Amino acid sequence: MLSRLKKLRRQLLGRGDEAGERTTADALVIADGLVQAGNALEDSGDTVAALASYRKAVQSAPAYARAHLNLGNVLAKMQRGDEADAAYREAMRIQPELATARFNLATLLANRGNPAGAEELLREALEIDPALAEAEVSLAHVLSTAGRDVEAEAHLRRALALRPDYPGAAFNLGQMLVGQDRFDEAVDLLALGSEFAMDADSWMLFALNNRPDLSTSQVFDLHVRIGATIARRAGRTYSSWSNSRDPQRRLRVGYVSGDFRAHPVGMLIKPVLEHHHGDNMDIHCYSNNAAADAMTEALREAAPTWHDVSSLTHDEFAELVRNHAIDILVDLSGHTNHNRLLAFARRPAPVQATWMGYLNTTGIAAMDFRICDRYTDPPGETEMCFTETLVRLRHSQWCYEPWLAPNEFARTGGATDKIRFGSVNNHLKISDACAELWAQILRNEPRIEFTLLDVPPDQRDRLLGRFAALGVDPTRIMLHGRLPVCEYYEAIGNLDVAMDTLPYSGGATTLDTVWMGTPLIALRGDRPAARNAFSIMSTLGMFELIAETPAEYVEKNLRLARDRGLRHQLRPMLRERMRASPLMDAGAFVADLESCYRSMWRSWCESASPPA
């Protein structure tokens, strides 16, 4: 403590007189205590009290740089950017060699849209403290955002040289290498990055589904590699279970997801939970997301047994599954956020299957089955794309209940020469090949105005720039963020034509679109994830809305644009077809699903080891 006070005295007074030093020392002790108290309050989440404590510290010792630095931090956290900026600059004025103040101010400037100012401050911070690895990562992010990837990569590699076990640097570099198709280098980096972003390696695989330029074998090989990495991280695999090998007994089935909420998985699983037969199946839901909403509550009511496992480690979750003696554990997340693939890799249940949430293989050897249908996975065509054994449901892999959609809907807008096209899929699914096909349609029919939903503000200029480069006037494109549920359905219903994304086709969004009576052309893609809309339209028997080639996709969309009578004819037909189809026969769907579960279970009962 004494040495710290000496340092503070030198910072404030230089040599000074003895009485002045005693007075200032007392003020510094008080200020330092207030800063520490503010840190504790901030850690507890009480930012208002922390702010008051830091302000008192500044009043006690106005020339104490650390007090101004902490004041800036809490103001930035409270979104009071101008005040935070002033506090950081005061800390820099008092103590010019305080690299942390420059780093924190640079972060603030970058977040407020001033990358040039951020870059300058980060370079100054690194001159003061060349070992500040966090500044190297932040500088790399600023440079990468500006398209200066070569410089950004150098700074990320410098950060890893300073701290070889730095997960944040590894994750950012892995992301960059994926964008450059340097997958072999990215795999190990993203595995390290998983300590920073839990699902870092899964993020890479999800992104690959939007790459039509990669062959199915390339995508499969990378899934297998990541699956092996996850298995290594998971550790010991269970090889024995207490479950009775009785093929006829009542089964315990567990559904695992981080998306039992306002999410396509949450919407699609509800009718399944409501129609399971209690005499045949004892159903458990394992929710792996602490965030809950109204849909979560509806699902909790529909589920016979509900477990919130979001706070458990993967090992703890695996042990819980074993304690519950689950017979068949069903993954509804795959390589998406809040997944439990690390636990699945340990095989806590004797039979494990993946379904719905991720429309590709998990690549994990311990995942036995994948549930699909004959349209996404025609027999004999796609088995080589999965480490799992494919189990095809009789009609479709989709079970739909429009429980959040309006029963009746009146379109707005009236008669106009404009033709309203749009897409309601996640903007990340708009691949370059997808944008090119959409641009062909827009270039050939100038009356089309195009609406895109679910586009974050920071992505809009870039997206408009992509279409401008393809010869589409950006003023024809209207961008919106994620809409509340009622506005989402209204937006779909007010479109004349919806357009599907490729190669990652829409599933739940296609079902919503059909229910709202908006026609959509489904392109039969070259891989399972590219055939979701094709599967839905095939199940409906709407073959006139299916395209076998990209050229036919463009042609059929243009026909819909130019034939108002055809659009009006299709609108009521789509909802009626949906009502009468297997897609909305939840009872028959669940009976078929339970039959598949029974077949999976019998295969384990008849084997000496878990199914391959």
Coordinates of C-alpha atoms in Angstrom, one line a residue:
M1 CA 0.0 0.0 0.0
L2 CA 2.8 2.4 0.9
S3 CA 4.5 1.9 -2.5
R4 CA 1.2 2.5 -4.3
L5 CA 0.7 5.8 -2.4
K6 CA 4.2 6.9 -3.3
K7 CA 3.4 6.3 -6.9
L8 CA 0.1 8.2 -6.7
R9 CA 1.9 11.1 -4.9
R10 CA 4.5 11.3 -7.7
Q11 CA 1.7 11.3 -10.3
L12 CA -0.1 14.2 -8.6
L13 CA 2.6 16.4 -7.0
G14 CA 6.0 15.5 -8.1
R15 CA 8.1 16.2 -5.0
G16 CA 5.8 18.8 -3.2
D17 CA 5.9 19.9 0.4
E18 CA 5.4 17.5 3.4
A19 CA 2.0 19.0 4.5
G20 CA 0.7 19.0 0.9
E21 CA 1.8 15.4 0.5
R22 CA 0.0 14.3 3.7
T23 CA -3.2 16.1 2.6
T24 CA -3.0 14.6 -0.9
A25 CA -2.2 11.1 0.4
D26 CA -5.4 11.2 2.5
A27 CA -7.4 12.2 -0.5
L28 CA -5.9 9.4 -2.6
V29 CA -6.6 6.8 0.1
I30 CA -10.3 7.9 0.1
A31 CA -10.4 8.1 -3.7
D32 CA -8.8 4.6 -4.1
G33 CA -11.3 3.2 -1.6
L34 CA -14.2 4.7 -3.5
V35 CA -12.9 3.3 -6.8
Q36 CA -12.7 -0.2 -5.3
A37 CA -16.2 0.2 -3.9
G38 CA -17.4 1.3 -7.3
N39 CA -15.8 -1.8 -8.9
A40 CA -17.7 -4.0 -6.5
L41 CA -21.0 -2.2 -7.2
E42 CA -20.4 -2.4 -10.9
D43 CA -19.7 -6.2 -10.7
S44 CA -22.9 -6.7 -8.8
G45 CA -24.8 -4.9 -11.6
D46 CA -25.6 -1.7 -9.7
T47 CA -24.2 0.8 -12.2
V48 CA -26.0 3.8 -10.7
A49 CA -24.4 3.3 -7.3
A50 CA -21.1 2.6 -9.0
L51 CA -21.3 5.9 -11.0
A52 CA -21.9 7.8 -7.7
S53 CA -18.9 6.2 -6.1
Y54 CA -16.6 7.0 -9.0
R55 CA -17.8 10.6 -9.1
K56 CA -17.0 10.9 -5.4
A57 CA -13.5 9.5 -6.1
V58 CA -13.0 12.2 -8.8
Q59 CA -14.1 14.9 -6.4
S60 CA -11.8 13.6 -3.7
A61 CA -8.7 13.4 -6.0
P62 CA -9.4 15.3 -9.3
A63 CA -5.9 14.4 -10.6
Y64 CA -6.3 10.6 -10.0
A65 CA -6.3 9.1 -13.5
R66 CA -7.7 5.8 -12.3
A67 CA -10.9 7.4 -11.0
H68 CA -11.5 9.1 -14.3
L69 CA -10.8 5.8 -16.2
N70 CA -13.4 3.9 -14.1
L71 CA -15.9 6.7 -14.4
G72 CA -15.5 6.5 -18.2
N73 CA -16.0 2.7 -18.1
V74 CA -19.3 2.9 -16.2
L75 CA -20.6 5.8 -18.3
A76 CA -19.8 3.8 -21.5
K77 CA -21.7 0.8 -20.0
M78 CA -24.7 3.1 -19.4
Q79 CA -24.6 4.3 -23.0
R80 CA -23.6 7.8 -22.0
G81 CA -21.0 8.1 -24.7
D82 CA -20.2 11.9 -24.6
E83 CA -19.6 11.8 -20.9
A84 CA -17.5 8.6 -21.1
D85 CA -15.4 10.2 -23.9
A86 CA -14.7 13.2 -21.7
A87 CA -13.7 11.0 -18.7
Y88 CA -11.3 8.9 -20.7
R89 CA -9.7 12.0 -22.2
E90 CA -9.2 13.5 -18.8
A91 CA -7.5 10.3 -17.6
M92 CA -5.2 10.5 -20.7
R93 CA -4.4 14.2 -19.9
I94 CA -3.5 13.4 -16.3
Q95 CA -1.5 10.3 -17.1
P96 CA -0.4 10.3 -20.8
E97 CA 1.3 6.9 -20.4
L98 CA -2.0 5.1 -19.3
A99 CA -2.4 2.8 -22.3
T100 CA -5.7 1.4 -20.9
A101 CA -7.4 4.8 -21.2
R102 CA -6.5 5.0 -24.9
F103 CA -7.7 1.4 -25.4
N104 CA -11.0 2.0 -23.7
L105 CA -11.6 5.3 -25.6
A106 CA -10.8 3.5 -28.8
T107 CA -13.4 0.9 -28.1
L108 CA -16.0 3.6 -27.4
L109 CA -15.1 5.4 -30.7
A110 CA -15.3 2.2 -32.7
N111 CA -18.7 1.5 -31.3
R112 CA -19.9 5.1 -32.1
G113 CA -18.8 4.8 -35.7
N114 CA -15.4 6.5 -35.6
P115 CA -13.0 3.8 -36.8
A116 CA -10.3 6.3 -37.8
G117 CA -10.2 7.8 -34.3
A118 CA -10.2 4.3 -32.8
E119 CA -7.3 3.1 -35.0
E120 CA -5.2 6.1 -34.0
L121 CA -5.7 5.6 -30.3
L122 CA -5.1 1.8 -30.5
R123 CA -1.7 2.4 -32.3
E124 CA -0.8 4.9 -29.5
A125 CA -1.8 2.4 -26.8
L126 CA 0.5 -0.2 -28.4
E127 CA 3.4 2.2 -28.6
I128 CA 3.0 2.8 -24.8
D129 CA 2.4 -0.9 -24.0
P130 CA 3.5 -3.2 -26.8
A131 CA 2.3 -6.2 -24.7
L132 CA -1.3 -5.1 -24.7
A133 CA -2.7 -8.1 -26.6
E134 CA -6.3 -6.8 -26.3
A135 CA -5.4 -3.7 -28.3
E136 CA -3.9 -5.9 -31.0
V137 CA -7.3 -7.7 -31.3
S138 CA -9.3 -4.5 -31.3
L139 CA -7.0 -2.9 -33.9
A140 CA -7.4 -6.0 -36.1
H141 CA -11.2 -5.7 -35.8
V142 CA -11.1 -2.1 -36.9
L143 CA -8.8 -2.9 -39.8
S144 CA -10.9 -6.0 -40.9
T145 CA -14.1 -3.9 -40.9
A146 CA -12.4 -1.5 -43.3
G147 CA -11.4 -4.4 -45.6
R148 CA -7.7 -4.4 -44.6
D149 CA -7.6 -8.1 -43.8
V150 CA -3.8 -8.6 -44.4
E151 CA -3.0 -6.0 -41.7
A152 CA -5.7 -7.3 -39.5
E153 CA -4.3 -10.9 -39.7
A154 CA -0.9 -9.7 -38.7
H155 CA -2.2 -8.0 -35.6
L156 CA -4.2 -11.1 -34.6
R157 CA -1.1 -13.3 -35.0
R158 CA 0.8 -10.8 -32.9
A159 CA -1.8 -11.0 -30.2
L160 CA -1.5 -14.8 -30.2
A161 CA 2.3 -14.5 -30.1
L162 CA 1.9 -12.4 -27.0
R163 CA -0.7 -14.8 -25.5
P164 CA -0.8 -18.2 -27.2
D165 CA -3.9 -19.2 -25.2
Y166 CA -5.9 -16.0 -26.0
P167 CA -9.4 -17.4 -27.1
G168 CA -10.7 -14.0 -28.4
A169 CA -7.8 -13.6 -30.8
A170 CA -8.1 -17.2 -31.9
F171 CA -11.8 -16.8 -32.6
N172 CA -11.4 -13.6 -34.6
L173 CA -8.6 -15.0 -36.6
G174 CA -10.5 -18.2 -37.2
Q175 CA -13.5 -16.2 -38.5
M176 CA -11.3 -14.3 -40.8
L177 CA -9.7 -17.4 -42.2
V178 CA -13.1 -19.0 -42.8
G179 CA -14.0 -16.0 -44.9
Q180 CA -10.9 -16.6 -47.0
D181 CA -11.6 -20.3 -47.4
R182 CA -8.6 -21.2 -45.3
F183 CA -10.5 -23.9 -43.4
D184 CA -7.6 -26.1 -42.4
E185 CA -6.0 -23.2 -40.5
A186 CA -9.3 -22.1 -39.1
V187 CA -10.4 -25.4 -37.5
D188 CA -7.8 -25.4 -34.7
L189 CA -8.2 -21.7 -34.0
L190 CA -11.9 -21.9 -33.7
A191 CA -11.5 -24.9 -31.3
L192 CA -9.4 -22.6 -29.1
G193 CA -11.9 -19.8 -29.7
S194 CA -14.6 -21.9 -28.1
E195 CA -13.4 -20.8 -24.7
F196 CA -14.2 -17.2 -25.8
A197 CA -17.4 -18.0 -27.8
M198 CA -18.9 -21.3 -26.6
D199 CA -20.1 -22.3 -30.1
A200 CA -17.2 -20.9 -32.1
D201 CA -16.5 -24.1 -34.1
S202 CA -20.2 -24.6 -34.7
W203 CA -20.4 -21.0 -36.0
M204 CA -18.0 -21.9 -38.7
L205 CA -20.1 -24.9 -39.8
F206 CA -23.3 -22.9 -39.8
A207 CA -21.6 -20.4 -42.1
L208 CA -20.5 -23.1 -44.5
N209 CA -24.2 -24.0 -45.2
N210 CA -24.5 -20.6 -47.0
R211 CA -21.6 -21.5 -49.4
P212 CA -22.9 -22.9 -52.7
D213 CA -19.3 -22.8 -54.1
L214 CA -18.3 -25.5 -51.6
S215 CA -19.1 -29.1 -52.6
T216 CA -21.2 -31.3 -50.3
S217 CA -18.1 -33.5 -49.7
Q218 CA -16.1 -30.4 -48.6
V219 CA -18.8 -29.3 -46.2
F220 CA -19.2 -32.9 -44.9
D221 CA -15.4 -33.3 -44.3
L222 CA -15.3 -30.1 -42.2
H223 CA -18.3 -31.3 -40.2
V224 CA -16.5 -34.5 -39.4
R225 CA -13.3 -32.7 -38.4
I226 CA -15.2 -30.3 -36.1
G227 CA -17.1 -33.3 -34.7
A228 CA -13.9 -35.0 -33.9
T229 CA -12.6 -31.8 -32.2
I230 CA -15.8 -31.6 -30.1
A231 CA -15.5 -35.3 -29.1
R232 CA -11.9 -34.7 -27.9
R233 CA -13.0 -31.7 -25.9
A234 CA -15.9 -33.6 -24.4
G235 CA -13.6 -36.3 -22.9
R236 CA -14.7 -39.7 -21.7
T237 CA -17.6 -41.4 -23.5
Y238 CA -20.1 -43.4 -21.6
S239 CA -20.2 -47.1 -22.7
S240 CA -22.8 -48.6 -20.3
W241 CA -26.3 -47.5 -19.2
S242 CA -28.8 -48.7 -16.7
N243 CA -31.7 -48.6 -19.2
S244 CA -33.6 -51.9 -19.5
R245 CA -33.3 -53.4 -23.0
D246 CA -37.0 -54.1 -23.3
P247 CA -38.1 -53.2 -26.9
Q248 CA -41.8 -52.8 -25.9
R249 CA -41.7 -50.7 -22.7
R250 CA -42.7 -47.1 -22.3
L251 CA -39.8 -44.9 -23.5
R252 CA -38.2 -41.9 -21.9
V253 CA -37.5 -39.3 -24.6
G254 CA -35.6 -36.1 -24.0
Y255 CA -35.6 -33.0 -26.3
V256 CA -32.6 -30.7 -25.9
S257 CA -32.6 -27.2 -27.3
G258 CA -31.5 -23.6 -26.6
D259 CA -34.5 -22.4 -28.6
F260 CA -37.6 -23.2 -26.6
R261 CA -38.6 -19.6 -27.1
A262 CA -39.7 -17.2 -29.9
H263 CA -37.8 -19.1 -32.5
P264 CA -38.6 -21.5 -35.4
V265 CA -37.7 -24.5 -33.2
G266 CA -40.0 -23.3 -30.4
M267 CA -42.9 -22.8 -32.9
L268 CA -42.5 -26.2 -34.6
I269 CA -42.0 -28.3 -31.5
K270 CA -45.2 -27.1 -29.7
P271 CA -47.7 -29.3 -31.6
V272 CA -45.3 -32.3 -31.2
L273 CA -45.2 -31.9 -27.4
E274 CA -49.0 -31.6 -27.3
H275 CA -49.6 -34.8 -29.3
H276 CA -47.2 -37.2 -27.8
H277 CA -48.9 -40.3 -26.3
G278 CA -48.3 -40.5 -22.6
D279 CA -48.9 -44.3 -22.7
N280 CA -46.0 -44.8 -25.1
M281 CA -43.5 -42.0 -24.2
D282 CA -42.4 -40.1 -21.1
I283 CA -41.3 -36.8 -22.5
H284 CA -38.7 -34.5 -21.0
C285 CA -37.6 -31.1 -22.3
Y286 CA -34.1 -29.7 -21.5
S287 CA -34.0 -26.0 -22.0
N288 CA -30.5 -24.7 -22.5
N289 CA -31.2 -21.0 -22.6
A290 CA -31.7 -18.8 -19.5
A291 CA -33.7 -16.3 -21.6
A292 CA -37.4 -17.0 -21.5
D293 CA -40.4 -15.4 -23.2
A294 CA -44.1 -16.0 -23.7
M295 CA -43.4 -18.8 -26.1
T296 CA -41.2 -20.5 -23.5
E297 CA -44.1 -20.4 -21.0
A298 CA -46.4 -21.9 -23.6
L299 CA -43.9 -24.7 -24.3
R300 CA -43.4 -25.3 -20.6
E301 CA -47.1 -25.8 -20.2
A302 CA -47.2 -28.2 -23.2
A303 CA -44.2 -30.3 -22.0
P304 CA -45.0 -33.1 -19.5
T305 CA -41.6 -32.6 -17.8
W306 CA -39.4 -29.5 -18.1
H307 CA -35.8 -28.9 -17.0
D308 CA -33.9 -25.6 -17.1
V309 CA -30.3 -26.8 -17.7
S310 CA -28.8 -23.5 -18.9
S311 CA -26.6 -23.1 -15.8
L312 CA -25.2 -26.7 -15.9
T313 CA -21.8 -27.6 -17.3
H314 CA -21.8 -30.1 -20.1
D315 CA -20.6 -32.8 -17.7
E316 CA -23.4 -31.9 -15.2
F317 CA -26.0 -32.0 -17.9
A318 CA -24.8 -35.4 -19.1
E319 CA -25.0 -36.8 -15.6
L320 CA -28.5 -35.4 -15.2
V321 CA -29.6 -37.2 -18.4
R322 CA -28.2 -40.4 -17.0
N323 CA -29.9 -39.9 -13.7
H324 CA -33.2 -39.4 -15.5
A325 CA -32.5 -42.7 -17.4
I326 CA -33.4 -41.1 -20.8
D327 CA -33.6 -43.8 -23.5
I328 CA -33.6 -41.5 -26.6
L329 CA -32.0 -38.0 -26.4
V330 CA -33.0 -35.8 -29.3
D331 CA -30.9 -32.8 -30.2
L332 CA -32.9 -29.8 -31.6
S333 CA -30.0 -27.4 -32.1
G334 CA -27.1 -29.0 -34.0
H335 CA -24.4 -26.4 -34.8
T336 CA -26.5 -23.4 -33.7
N337 CA -26.3 -21.2 -30.6
H338 CA -26.8 -22.7 -27.1
N339 CA -26.2 -26.3 -28.3
R340 CA -25.2 -29.2 -26.1
L341 CA -23.1 -31.1 -28.6
L342 CA -20.3 -31.5 -26.1
A343 CA -22.6 -33.4 -23.9
F344 CA -24.0 -35.5 -26.8
A345 CA -20.4 -36.4 -27.7
R346 CA -20.2 -38.2 -24.3
R347 CA -23.3 -40.3 -25.2
P348 CA -25.2 -39.9 -21.9
A349 CA -28.2 -41.7 -23.5
P350 CA -28.0 -45.1 -25.2
V351 CA -29.8 -43.7 -28.3
Q352 CA -29.2 -40.2 -29.7
A353 CA -30.8 -38.4 -32.6
T354 CA -30.7 -34.9 -34.2
W355 CA -33.7 -33.2 -35.8
M356 CA -35.1 -29.9 -36.9
G357 CA -32.7 -27.2 -35.5
Y358 CA -29.8 -27.7 -37.8
L359 CA -30.4 -29.1 -41.3
N360 CA -27.1 -30.9 -41.7
T361 CA -24.9 -33.5 -40.0
T362 CA -23.5 -32.9 -36.6
G363 CA -20.3 -34.8 -37.6
I364 CA -20.3 -36.4 -34.1
A365 CA -19.8 -40.1 -34.0
A366 CA -22.0 -40.5 -30.9
M367 CA -25.0 -39.1 -32.7
D368 CA -26.8 -42.2 -34.0
F369 CA -29.7 -40.9 -36.1
R370 CA -30.8 -37.9 -38.1
I371 CA -34.6 -37.4 -38.7
C372 CA -35.5 -36.1 -42.1
D373 CA -37.9 -36.9 -45.0
R374 CA -37.7 -38.3 -48.6
Y375 CA -37.7 -34.8 -50.2
T376 CA -34.8 -33.3 -48.3
D377 CA -32.9 -36.7 -48.4
P378 CA -34.1 -38.9 -51.3
P379 CA -33.1 -42.5 -50.5
G380 CA -29.6 -43.4 -51.9
E381 CA -28.7 -39.7 -52.6
T382 CA -27.5 -38.1 -49.3
E383 CA -26.4 -40.9 -46.9
M384 CA -22.8 -40.1 -47.6
C385 CA -23.3 -36.5 -46.4
F386 CA -24.1 -37.6 -42.8
T387 CA -22.3 -39.4 -40.0
E388 CA -25.7 -40.3 -38.6
T389 CA -28.1 -43.0 -40.0
L390 CA -31.0 -41.2 -41.8
V391 CA -34.5 -41.9 -40.5
R392 CA -37.1 -40.6 -42.9
L393 CA -40.6 -39.6 -41.6
R394 CA -43.4 -40.9 -43.7
H395 CA -44.7 -37.6 -45.1
S396 CA -42.5 -34.7 -44.0
Q397 CA -40.0 -33.7 -41.4
W398 CA -42.2 -30.6 -40.7
C399 CA -45.2 -30.4 -38.3
Y400 CA -46.8 -27.0 -38.4
E401 CA -49.3 -25.2 -36.2
P402 CA -49.8 -21.5 -37.0
W403 CA -50.6 -20.7 -33.3
L404 CA -49.1 -17.2 -33.5
A405 CA -50.4 -16.3 -37.0
P406 CA -53.7 -14.5 -37.7
N407 CA -56.6 -16.7 -38.8
E408 CA -57.9 -13.9 -41.0
F409 CA -55.9 -11.3 -42.8
A410 CA -56.8 -8.4 -45.0
R411 CA -54.0 -7.1 -47.2
T412 CA -53.2 -3.4 -47.2
G413 CA -51.8 -1.2 -50.0
G414 CA -54.6 -1.3 -52.5
A415 CA -54.1 -1.4 -56.3
T416 CA -50.7 -0.3 -57.5
D417 CA -48.4 -0.9 -60.4
K418 CA -45.7 -1.9 -58.0
I419 CA -45.1 -5.6 -57.4
R420 CA -44.1 -6.3 -53.8
F421 CA -41.4 -9.0 -53.6
G422 CA -39.5 -9.8 -50.4
S423 CA -37.7 -12.2 -48.2
V424 CA -38.3 -12.9 -44.5
N425 CA -35.3 -15.2 -44.0
N426 CA -32.2 -14.4 -41.9
H427 CA -30.0 -12.0 -43.9
L428 CA -27.0 -14.3 -43.3
K429 CA -28.6 -16.7 -45.7
I430 CA -28.3 -14.3 -48.6
S431 CA -25.3 -15.9 -50.4
D432 CA -23.6 -14.3 -53.4
A433 CA -25.4 -16.9 -55.6
C434 CA -28.7 -16.0 -54.0
A435 CA -28.2 -12.3 -54.5
E436 CA -27.3 -12.8 -58.1
L437 CA -30.5 -14.8 -58.8
W438 CA -32.6 -12.2 -57.0
A439 CA -30.8 -9.4 -59.0
Q440 CA -31.7 -11.2 -62.3
I441 CA -35.3 -11.1 -61.3
L442 CA -35.2 -7.4 -60.2
R443 CA -33.3 -6.3 -63.4
N444 CA -35.8 -8.1 -65.6
E445 CA -38.9 -6.6 -63.9
P446 CA -38.5 -2.9 -63.0
R447 CA -41.9 -2.7 -61.3
I448 CA -40.7 -4.9 -58.4
E449 CA -40.0 -3.3 -55.1
F450 CA -38.1 -5.5 -52.8
T451 CA -38.4 -5.8 -49.0
L452 CA -35.9 -7.6 -46.7
L453 CA -36.6 -8.4 -43.1
D454 CA -34.2 -9.2 -40.3
V455 CA -31.3 -7.0 -41.5
P456 CA -29.4 -5.3 -38.6
P457 CA -28.6 -1.6 -39.1
D458 CA -24.9 -2.2 -39.2
Q459 CA -25.3 -4.6 -42.2
R460 CA -27.6 -2.5 -44.3
D461 CA -25.1 -0.4 -46.3
R462 CA -23.1 -3.4 -47.1
L463 CA -26.1 -5.4 -48.3
L464 CA -27.4 -2.5 -50.5
G465 CA -23.9 -2.2 -51.9
R466 CA -23.9 -5.9 -52.9
F467 CA -27.1 -5.3 -54.9
A468 CA -25.9 -2.1 -56.4
A469 CA -22.8 -4.0 -57.7
L470 CA -25.3 -6.4 -59.3
G471 CA -27.0 -3.6 -61.2
V472 CA -30.0 -3.1 -58.8
D473 CA -30.9 0.4 -57.8
P474 CA -30.7 0.5 -53.9
T475 CA -33.7 2.7 -53.7
R476 CA -35.9 -0.3 -54.9
I477 CA -34.9 -2.2 -51.7
M478 CA -36.5 -1.6 -48.3
L479 CA -34.7 -3.0 -45.3
H480 CA -36.2 -3.7 -41.9
G481 CA -34.8 -5.2 -38.7
R482 CA -36.5 -8.1 -36.8
L483 CA -40.2 -7.4 -36.4
P484 CA -42.6 -8.3 -33.5
V485 CA -44.5 -11.4 -34.3
C486 CA -47.8 -9.7 -35.4
E487 CA -45.9 -7.3 -37.7
Y488 CA -43.8 -10.2 -39.1
Y489 CA -46.9 -12.0 -40.3
E490 CA -48.4 -8.8 -41.6
A491 CA -45.3 -8.1 -43.6
I492 CA -45.4 -11.6 -45.1
G493 CA -49.1 -11.3 -46.0
N494 CA -48.6 -8.0 -47.7
L495 CA -46.0 -9.4 -50.1
D496 CA -47.1 -10.3 -53.6
V497 CA -44.3 -12.9 -53.9
A498 CA -41.8 -14.2 -51.3
M499 CA -38.3 -15.3 -52.3
D500 CA -36.5 -18.2 -50.7
T501 CA -32.8 -18.1 -49.8
L502 CA -30.2 -20.5 -51.2
P503 CA -28.4 -22.7 -50.7
Y504 CA -29.7 -22.6 -47.1
S505 CA -33.5 -22.7 -47.8
G506 CA -36.1 -21.5 -45.4
G507 CA -38.1 -24.0 -43.3
A508 CA -40.3 -22.3 -40.7
T509 CA -40.4 -19.1 -42.7
T510 CA -41.6 -21.0 -45.7
L511 CA -44.4 -22.6 -43.6
D512 CA -45.4 -19.1 -42.4
T513 CA -45.3 -17.7 -45.9
V514 CA -47.6 -20.4 -47.3
W515 CA -50.0 -20.1 -44.4
M516 CA -50.3 -16.3 -45.1
G517 CA -51.2 -17.1 -48.7
T518 CA -48.0 -15.6 -50.3
P519 CA -46.7 -17.6 -53.2
L520 CA -43.0 -18.7 -53.1
I521 CA -40.9 -20.5 -55.7
A522 CA -38.9 -23.4 -54.1
L523 CA -35.7 -24.3 -55.8
R524 CA -34.8 -28.0 -55.5
G525 CA -31.2 -27.6 -54.3
D526 CA -28.2 -30.0 -54.6
R527 CA -28.0 -30.7 -50.8
P528 CA -30.4 -31.4 -47.9
A529 CA -30.3 -27.9 -46.4
A530 CA -31.1 -26.5 -49.9
R531 CA -34.4 -28.5 -50.1
N532 CA -36.4 -27.3 -47.1
A533 CA -38.9 -25.2 -49.2
F534 CA -38.9 -27.9 -51.8
S535 CA -39.8 -30.5 -49.2
I536 CA -42.7 -28.3 -48.0
M537 CA -44.1 -27.6 -51.5
S538 CA -43.7 -31.2 -52.5
T539 CA -45.7 -32.3 -49.4
L540 CA -48.4 -29.8 -50.4
G541 CA -48.4 -31.0 -54.0
M542 CA -47.7 -27.5 -55.2
F543 CA -45.4 -28.6 -58.0
E544 CA -46.1 -25.5 -60.0
L545 CA -44.2 -23.6 -57.3
I546 CA -41.1 -25.8 -57.6
A547 CA -38.1 -25.0 -59.8
E548 CA -35.6 -27.6 -60.8
T549 CA -32.9 -25.2 -62.0
P550 CA -31.8 -21.6 -61.2
A551 CA -33.0 -20.5 -64.6
E552 CA -36.4 -22.0 -64.0
Y553 CA -36.4 -20.3 -60.6
V554 CA -35.9 -16.9 -62.3
E555 CA -38.5 -17.7 -64.9
K556 CA -41.2 -18.8 -62.5
N557 CA -40.6 -15.7 -60.2
L558 CA -41.0 -13.4 -63.2
R559 CA -44.2 -15.2 -64.2
L560 CA -45.6 -14.6 -60.7
A561 CA -44.6 -11.0 -61.0
R562 CA -46.3 -10.4 -64.3
D563 CA -49.4 -12.6 -63.8
R564 CA -51.6 -10.9 -61.1
G565 CA -54.5 -13.3 -61.8
L566 CA -52.2 -16.3 -61.0
R567 CA -51.2 -14.7 -57.7
H568 CA -54.8 -14.1 -56.8
Q569 CA -55.7 -17.6 -57.6
L570 CA -52.8 -19.0 -55.5
R571 CA -53.5 -17.0 -52.3
P572 CA -56.6 -18.8 -51.0
M573 CA -55.3 -22.1 -52.4
L574 CA -52.1 -22.1 -50.4
R575 CA -53.8 -21.9 -47.0
E576 CA -56.4 -24.5 -47.9
R577 CA -53.7 -26.9 -49.1
M578 CA -51.8 -26.3 -45.9
R579 CA -54.9 -27.1 -43.7
A580 CA -55.6 -30.3 -45.6
S581 CA -52.0 -31.5 -45.7
P582 CA -49.9 -33.8 -43.5
L583 CA -48.0 -30.7 -42.4
M584 CA -50.9 -29.8 -40.1
D585 CA -52.0 -33.2 -39.0
A586 CA -50.1 -33.2 -35.7
G587 CA -51.6 -36.4 -34.5
A588 CA -50.5 -38.5 -37.5
F589 CA -47.1 -36.8 -37.5
V590 CA -46.4 -37.6 -33.8
A591 CA -47.6 -41.2 -34.3
D592 CA -45.1 -41.5 -37.2
L593 CA -42.4 -39.9 -35.1
E594 CA -43.0 -42.2 -32.2
S595 CA -42.9 -45.2 -34.5
C596 CA -39.4 -44.0 -35.6
Y597 CA -38.3 -43.7 -32.0
R598 CA -39.6 -47.2 -31.4
S599 CA -37.5 -48.5 -34.3
M600 CA -34.4 -46.7 -33.1
W601 CA -35.0 -48.2 -29.6
R602 CA -35.4 -51.7 -31.0
S603 CA -32.2 -51.5 -32.9
W604 CA -30.3 -50.7 -29.7
C605 CA -32.1 -53.4 -27.7
E606 CA -31.1 -56.0 -30.4
S607 CA -27.5 -54.9 -30.5
A608 CA -24.6 -55.5 -28.1
S609 CA -23.5 -52.0 -28.5
P610 CA -25.0 -48.6 -29.6
P611 CA -26.0 -48.4 -33.3
A612 CA -23.4 -47.2 -35.7

